[in-house]
Amino acid sequence: MLSKRLLTLIFVALLFSLMPFARASAQPMALGTVVPTRQTPVHDPVMIREGNTYYLFCTGNGITVFSSTDMENWQKRKPVFDAPPKWAQAAIKGFRGSIWAPDIHFYEGMYYLYYAVSAF
């Protein structure tokens, strides 16, 4: 049986995990999203800073990209891929360009963007 202390820790962790979804607005927001602007919810976000600019990459056709200098006002940019990668189309039957769960790292002067592809 779980101890009282462990149950309390689980409750507190659950409470804090739900806090990002508490909003003053009455607009619905799907679970698992982050809102770079109040009008644009995103899925699977990852952010990196280059100089004074923050870049947000997220799940979407071609990997959706936003940029901001203050992390408050975001501008949508061109996606990473303007067409579905040919290797993914050849390897995955039914692939239509939705690329998800990107992750970005800067290593030895180069940016590396990792992502997943599949047919849903």
Short mmCIF file of N, CA and C in Angstrom, two decimals:
data_model
loop_
_atom_site.label_atom_id
_atom_site.label_comp_id
_atom_site.label_asym_id
_atom_site.label_seq_id
_atom_site.Cartn_x
_atom_site.Cartn_y
_atom_site.Cartn_z
N MET A 1 0.84 -1.18 0.00
CA MET A 1 0.00 0.00 0.00
C MET A 1 0.89 1.25 0.00
N LEU A 2 0.46 2.26 -0.71
CA LEU A 2 1.24 3.50 -0.80
C LEU A 2 1.19 4.27 0.51
N SER A 3 2.33 4.82 0.86
CA SER A 3 2.38 5.60 2.09
C SER A 3 1.69 6.94 1.90
N LYS A 4 1.32 7.56 2.99
CA LYS A 4 0.65 8.86 2.95
C LYS A 4 1.56 9.91 2.31
N ARG A 5 2.87 9.83 2.62
CA ARG A 5 3.83 10.79 2.06
C ARG A 5 3.94 10.65 0.54
N LEU A 6 3.99 9.40 0.04
CA LEU A 6 4.07 9.16 -1.39
C LEU A 6 2.81 9.65 -2.10
N LEU A 7 1.65 9.40 -1.52
CA LEU A 7 0.40 9.89 -2.10
C LEU A 7 0.37 11.41 -2.16
N THR A 8 0.87 12.06 -1.12
CA THR A 8 0.93 13.52 -1.10
C THR A 8 1.85 14.03 -2.20
N LEU A 9 3.02 13.38 -2.37
CA LEU A 9 3.95 13.79 -3.43
C LEU A 9 3.34 13.61 -4.81
N ILE A 10 2.63 12.52 -5.02
CA ILE A 10 1.96 12.28 -6.31
C ILE A 10 0.92 13.36 -6.56
N PHE A 11 0.12 13.69 -5.54
CA PHE A 11 -0.90 14.73 -5.68
C PHE A 11 -0.27 16.08 -6.03
N VAL A 12 0.80 16.45 -5.34
CA VAL A 12 1.47 17.73 -5.58
C VAL A 12 2.05 17.75 -7.00
N ALA A 13 2.68 16.65 -7.43
CA ALA A 13 3.25 16.58 -8.78
C ALA A 13 2.15 16.72 -9.83
N LEU A 14 1.02 16.06 -9.62
CA LEU A 14 -0.10 16.18 -10.54
C LEU A 14 -0.64 17.61 -10.59
N LEU A 15 -0.77 18.22 -9.43
CA LEU A 15 -1.26 19.59 -9.36
C LEU A 15 -0.35 20.54 -10.14
N PHE A 16 0.98 20.43 -9.93
CA PHE A 16 1.91 21.30 -10.64
C PHE A 16 1.95 20.99 -12.13
N SER A 17 1.74 19.75 -12.53
CA SER A 17 1.76 19.43 -13.95
C SER A 17 0.55 20.02 -14.67
N LEU A 18 -0.53 20.29 -13.97
CA LEU A 18 -1.72 20.87 -14.59
C LEU A 18 -1.71 22.39 -14.58
N MET A 19 -0.83 23.01 -13.81
CA MET A 19 -0.81 24.48 -13.70
C MET A 19 -0.63 25.20 -15.03
N PRO A 20 0.22 24.70 -15.97
CA PRO A 20 0.35 25.43 -17.24
C PRO A 20 -0.94 25.55 -18.02
N PHE A 21 -1.92 24.68 -17.73
CA PHE A 21 -3.16 24.71 -18.47
C PHE A 21 -4.20 25.64 -17.85
N ALA A 22 -3.91 26.20 -16.69
CA ALA A 22 -4.83 27.14 -16.06
C ALA A 22 -4.69 28.48 -16.77
N ARG A 23 -5.76 28.97 -17.36
CA ARG A 23 -5.72 30.22 -18.10
C ARG A 23 -6.90 31.08 -17.70
N ALA A 24 -6.69 32.38 -17.76
CA ALA A 24 -7.77 33.31 -17.45
C ALA A 24 -8.79 33.35 -18.57
N SER A 25 -8.34 33.05 -19.79
CA SER A 25 -9.21 33.10 -20.95
C SER A 25 -10.20 31.93 -20.94
N ALA A 26 -11.35 32.14 -21.54
CA ALA A 26 -12.35 31.08 -21.65
C ALA A 26 -12.11 30.23 -22.88
N GLN A 27 -11.10 30.55 -23.70
CA GLN A 27 -10.82 29.78 -24.90
C GLN A 27 -10.29 28.40 -24.52
N PRO A 28 -10.82 27.34 -25.16
CA PRO A 28 -10.32 26.00 -24.85
C PRO A 28 -8.92 25.80 -25.41
N MET A 29 -8.14 24.98 -24.72
CA MET A 29 -6.80 24.65 -25.18
C MET A 29 -6.60 23.16 -24.99
N ALA A 30 -6.18 22.47 -26.04
CA ALA A 30 -5.99 21.03 -25.96
C ALA A 30 -4.85 20.70 -25.00
N LEU A 31 -4.99 19.60 -24.29
CA LEU A 31 -3.92 19.14 -23.42
C LEU A 31 -2.68 18.86 -24.24
N GLY A 32 -1.51 19.08 -23.66
CA GLY A 32 -0.26 18.81 -24.35
C GLY A 32 0.19 19.92 -25.27
N THR A 33 -0.40 21.11 -25.16
CA THR A 33 0.01 22.21 -26.02
C THR A 33 0.62 23.33 -25.19
N VAL A 34 1.46 24.10 -25.84
CA VAL A 34 2.04 25.30 -25.26
C VAL A 34 1.60 26.43 -26.16
N VAL A 35 1.40 27.61 -25.63
CA VAL A 35 0.88 28.70 -26.43
C VAL A 35 1.95 29.77 -26.60
N PRO A 36 2.65 29.80 -27.78
CA PRO A 36 3.64 30.85 -28.00
C PRO A 36 2.98 32.20 -28.19
N THR A 37 1.80 32.21 -28.76
CA THR A 37 0.97 33.41 -28.78
C THR A 37 -0.41 32.95 -28.36
N ARG A 38 -1.22 33.82 -27.92
CA ARG A 38 -2.53 33.41 -27.45
C ARG A 38 -3.38 32.81 -28.57
N GLN A 39 -3.05 33.12 -29.81
CA GLN A 39 -3.83 32.63 -30.93
C GLN A 39 -3.25 31.34 -31.54
N THR A 40 -2.06 30.92 -31.15
CA THR A 40 -1.38 29.84 -31.86
C THR A 40 -0.90 28.75 -30.90
N PRO A 41 -1.73 27.75 -30.62
CA PRO A 41 -1.23 26.64 -29.80
C PRO A 41 -0.32 25.74 -30.63
N VAL A 42 0.68 25.14 -30.01
CA VAL A 42 1.60 24.26 -30.71
C VAL A 42 1.73 22.94 -29.95
N HIS A 43 2.22 21.92 -30.64
CA HIS A 43 2.43 20.61 -30.04
C HIS A 43 3.91 20.25 -30.08
N ASP A 44 4.37 19.57 -29.06
CA ASP A 44 5.75 19.07 -28.97
C ASP A 44 6.78 20.18 -29.19
N PRO A 45 6.69 21.28 -28.47
CA PRO A 45 7.62 22.39 -28.73
C PRO A 45 9.02 22.14 -28.20
N VAL A 46 9.99 22.70 -28.89
CA VAL A 46 11.37 22.76 -28.42
C VAL A 46 11.90 24.14 -28.83
N MET A 47 12.68 24.76 -27.93
CA MET A 47 13.13 26.13 -28.19
C MET A 47 14.65 26.21 -28.03
N ILE A 48 15.24 27.08 -28.84
CA ILE A 48 16.66 27.36 -28.74
C ILE A 48 16.86 28.84 -29.00
N ARG A 49 17.94 29.40 -28.44
CA ARG A 49 18.23 30.82 -28.65
C ARG A 49 19.50 30.95 -29.48
N GLU A 50 19.44 31.86 -30.46
CA GLU A 50 20.62 32.23 -31.23
C GLU A 50 20.73 33.74 -31.14
N GLY A 51 21.78 34.23 -30.50
CA GLY A 51 21.91 35.67 -30.29
C GLY A 51 20.76 36.18 -29.45
N ASN A 52 20.02 37.17 -29.96
CA ASN A 52 18.87 37.74 -29.24
C ASN A 52 17.53 37.16 -29.70
N THR A 53 17.57 36.11 -30.51
CA THR A 53 16.33 35.56 -31.06
C THR A 53 16.11 34.15 -30.56
N TYR A 54 14.87 33.88 -30.15
CA TYR A 54 14.45 32.54 -29.74
C TYR A 54 13.72 31.90 -30.91
N TYR A 55 13.99 30.62 -31.14
CA TYR A 55 13.31 29.87 -32.19
C TYR A 55 12.57 28.70 -31.55
N LEU A 56 11.31 28.57 -31.92
CA LEU A 56 10.46 27.51 -31.41
C LEU A 56 10.10 26.59 -32.57
N PHE A 57 10.44 25.32 -32.44
CA PHE A 57 10.13 24.31 -33.45
C PHE A 57 9.07 23.40 -32.87
N CYS A 58 8.09 22.99 -33.69
CA CYS A 58 7.02 22.15 -33.16
C CYS A 58 6.44 21.25 -34.25
N THR A 59 5.68 20.27 -33.81
CA THR A 59 5.04 19.33 -34.70
C THR A 59 4.18 20.05 -35.72
N GLY A 60 4.24 19.61 -36.96
CA GLY A 60 3.41 20.18 -38.02
C GLY A 60 3.94 19.79 -39.38
N ASN A 61 3.24 20.17 -40.41
CA ASN A 61 3.71 19.88 -41.77
C ASN A 61 5.02 20.60 -42.00
N GLY A 62 6.07 19.83 -42.24
CA GLY A 62 7.38 20.42 -42.50
C GLY A 62 8.12 20.92 -41.29
N ILE A 63 7.64 20.74 -40.11
CA ILE A 63 8.11 21.26 -38.82
C ILE A 63 7.84 22.76 -38.75
N THR A 64 6.84 23.12 -37.99
CA THR A 64 6.44 24.52 -37.84
C THR A 64 7.49 25.27 -37.03
N VAL A 65 7.75 26.53 -37.42
CA VAL A 65 8.79 27.35 -36.77
C VAL A 65 8.21 28.72 -36.42
N PHE A 66 8.51 29.18 -35.20
CA PHE A 66 8.20 30.54 -34.76
C PHE A 66 9.48 31.18 -34.27
N SER A 67 9.55 32.52 -34.29
CA SER A 67 10.69 33.22 -33.70
C SER A 67 10.19 34.39 -32.87
N SER A 68 11.03 34.78 -31.89
CA SER A 68 10.68 35.89 -30.99
C SER A 68 11.95 36.44 -30.37
N THR A 69 11.95 37.73 -30.09
CA THR A 69 13.07 38.33 -29.37
C THR A 69 12.74 38.51 -27.89
N ASP A 70 11.46 38.34 -27.51
CA ASP A 70 11.07 38.56 -26.12
C ASP A 70 10.28 37.39 -25.51
N MET A 71 10.09 36.32 -26.25
CA MET A 71 9.32 35.15 -25.82
C MET A 71 7.87 35.50 -25.45
N GLU A 72 7.41 36.64 -25.91
CA GLU A 72 6.02 37.06 -25.71
C GLU A 72 5.31 37.21 -27.05
N ASN A 73 6.00 37.82 -28.00
CA ASN A 73 5.45 38.08 -29.33
C ASN A 73 6.16 37.19 -30.33
N TRP A 74 5.42 36.29 -30.94
CA TRP A 74 5.98 35.29 -31.82
C TRP A 74 5.53 35.53 -33.26
N GLN A 75 6.44 35.28 -34.19
CA GLN A 75 6.14 35.37 -35.62
C GLN A 75 6.32 33.99 -36.24
N LYS A 76 5.33 33.59 -37.03
CA LYS A 76 5.45 32.31 -37.72
C LYS A 76 6.43 32.46 -38.87
N ARG A 77 7.32 31.48 -39.01
CA ARG A 77 8.34 31.47 -40.07
C ARG A 77 8.04 30.35 -41.06
N LYS A 78 8.84 30.29 -42.10
CA LYS A 78 8.71 29.18 -43.05
C LYS A 78 9.00 27.87 -42.31
N PRO A 79 8.32 26.80 -42.70
CA PRO A 79 8.63 25.51 -42.06
C PRO A 79 10.04 25.06 -42.45
N VAL A 80 10.58 24.14 -41.68
CA VAL A 80 11.92 23.61 -41.97
C VAL A 80 11.95 22.97 -43.35
N PHE A 81 10.94 22.18 -43.66
CA PHE A 81 10.84 21.52 -44.97
C PHE A 81 9.69 22.15 -45.75
N ASP A 82 9.96 22.63 -46.97
CA ASP A 82 8.87 23.17 -47.78
C ASP A 82 8.12 22.07 -48.53
N ALA A 83 8.68 20.87 -48.57
CA ALA A 83 8.03 19.70 -49.15
C ALA A 83 8.41 18.49 -48.29
N PRO A 84 7.57 17.48 -48.25
CA PRO A 84 7.92 16.30 -47.45
C PRO A 84 9.25 15.70 -47.92
N PRO A 85 10.11 15.31 -46.99
CA PRO A 85 11.39 14.71 -47.39
C PRO A 85 11.16 13.46 -48.25
N LYS A 86 11.86 13.37 -49.37
CA LYS A 86 11.68 12.24 -50.29
C LYS A 86 12.03 10.92 -49.62
N TRP A 87 13.06 10.92 -48.76
CA TRP A 87 13.43 9.67 -48.10
C TRP A 87 12.28 9.15 -47.23
N ALA A 88 11.54 10.09 -46.57
CA ALA A 88 10.43 9.68 -45.72
C ALA A 88 9.27 9.16 -46.56
N GLN A 89 9.01 9.80 -47.69
CA GLN A 89 7.95 9.34 -48.58
C GLN A 89 8.25 7.94 -49.11
N ALA A 90 9.52 7.69 -49.43
CA ALA A 90 9.91 6.38 -49.94
C ALA A 90 9.87 5.30 -48.85
N ALA A 91 10.22 5.67 -47.64
CA ALA A 91 10.32 4.70 -46.55
C ALA A 91 9.00 4.41 -45.85
N ILE A 92 8.07 5.37 -45.86
CA ILE A 92 6.84 5.23 -45.06
C ILE A 92 5.62 5.35 -45.96
N LYS A 93 4.95 4.25 -46.15
CA LYS A 93 3.72 4.26 -46.96
C LYS A 93 2.67 5.13 -46.29
N GLY A 94 2.09 6.04 -47.03
CA GLY A 94 1.06 6.93 -46.49
C GLY A 94 1.58 8.19 -45.83
N PHE A 95 2.89 8.41 -45.85
CA PHE A 95 3.46 9.62 -45.25
C PHE A 95 3.02 10.84 -46.05
N ARG A 96 2.48 11.85 -45.35
CA ARG A 96 1.96 13.05 -46.02
C ARG A 96 2.64 14.34 -45.57
N GLY A 97 3.74 14.24 -44.85
CA GLY A 97 4.48 15.44 -44.51
C GLY A 97 4.36 15.90 -43.08
N SER A 98 3.56 15.23 -42.26
CA SER A 98 3.48 15.63 -40.86
C SER A 98 4.72 15.12 -40.14
N ILE A 99 5.51 16.05 -39.65
CA ILE A 99 6.75 15.72 -38.96
C ILE A 99 6.58 16.17 -37.52
N TRP A 100 6.91 15.30 -36.59
CA TRP A 100 6.54 15.58 -35.21
C TRP A 100 7.69 15.39 -34.23
N ALA A 101 7.47 15.96 -33.06
CA ALA A 101 8.38 15.88 -31.90
C ALA A 101 9.81 16.29 -32.24
N PRO A 102 10.00 17.49 -32.79
CA PRO A 102 11.38 17.91 -33.09
C PRO A 102 12.18 18.16 -31.80
N ASP A 103 13.48 18.06 -31.94
CA ASP A 103 14.40 18.38 -30.84
C ASP A 103 15.62 19.02 -31.49
N ILE A 104 16.14 20.08 -30.90
CA ILE A 104 17.27 20.79 -31.51
C ILE A 104 18.40 20.93 -30.50
N HIS A 105 19.62 20.78 -31.01
CA HIS A 105 20.82 20.90 -30.18
C HIS A 105 21.89 21.66 -30.96
N PHE A 106 22.72 22.40 -30.24
CA PHE A 106 23.86 23.09 -30.83
C PHE A 106 25.10 22.37 -30.33
N TYR A 107 25.92 21.89 -31.25
CA TYR A 107 27.10 21.13 -30.87
C TYR A 107 28.25 21.45 -31.82
N GLU A 108 29.35 21.90 -31.26
CA GLU A 108 30.56 22.22 -32.00
C GLU A 108 30.28 23.08 -33.25
N GLY A 109 29.51 24.16 -33.03
CA GLY A 109 29.27 25.12 -34.09
C GLY A 109 28.18 24.77 -35.08
N MET A 110 27.48 23.67 -34.86
CA MET A 110 26.41 23.23 -35.78
C MET A 110 25.12 23.00 -35.01
N TYR A 111 23.99 23.31 -35.66
CA TYR A 111 22.68 22.99 -35.11
C TYR A 111 22.24 21.65 -35.67
N TYR A 112 21.73 20.80 -34.79
CA TYR A 112 21.21 19.49 -35.19
C TYR A 112 19.73 19.44 -34.81
N LEU A 113 18.89 19.23 -35.80
CA LEU A 113 17.45 19.16 -35.58
C LEU A 113 17.00 17.72 -35.81
N TYR A 114 16.51 17.10 -34.76
CA TYR A 114 16.02 15.73 -34.82
C TYR A 114 14.50 15.76 -34.87
N TYR A 115 13.89 14.76 -35.49
CA TYR A 115 12.44 14.73 -35.61
C TYR A 115 11.98 13.31 -35.90
N ALA A 116 10.69 13.09 -35.80
CA ALA A 116 10.08 11.80 -36.10
C ALA A 116 9.12 11.95 -37.26
N VAL A 117 9.02 10.90 -38.07
CA VAL A 117 8.06 10.87 -39.16
C VAL A 117 7.30 9.56 -39.10
N SER A 118 6.05 9.60 -39.52
CA SER A 118 5.24 8.39 -39.59
C SER A 118 3.98 8.71 -40.37
N ALA A 119 3.23 7.65 -40.67
CA ALA A 119 1.90 7.83 -41.26
C ALA A 119 0.90 7.63 -40.14
N PHE A 120 0.02 8.57 -39.93
CA PHE A 120 -0.94 8.48 -38.84
C PHE A 120 -2.16 7.70 -39.27
#
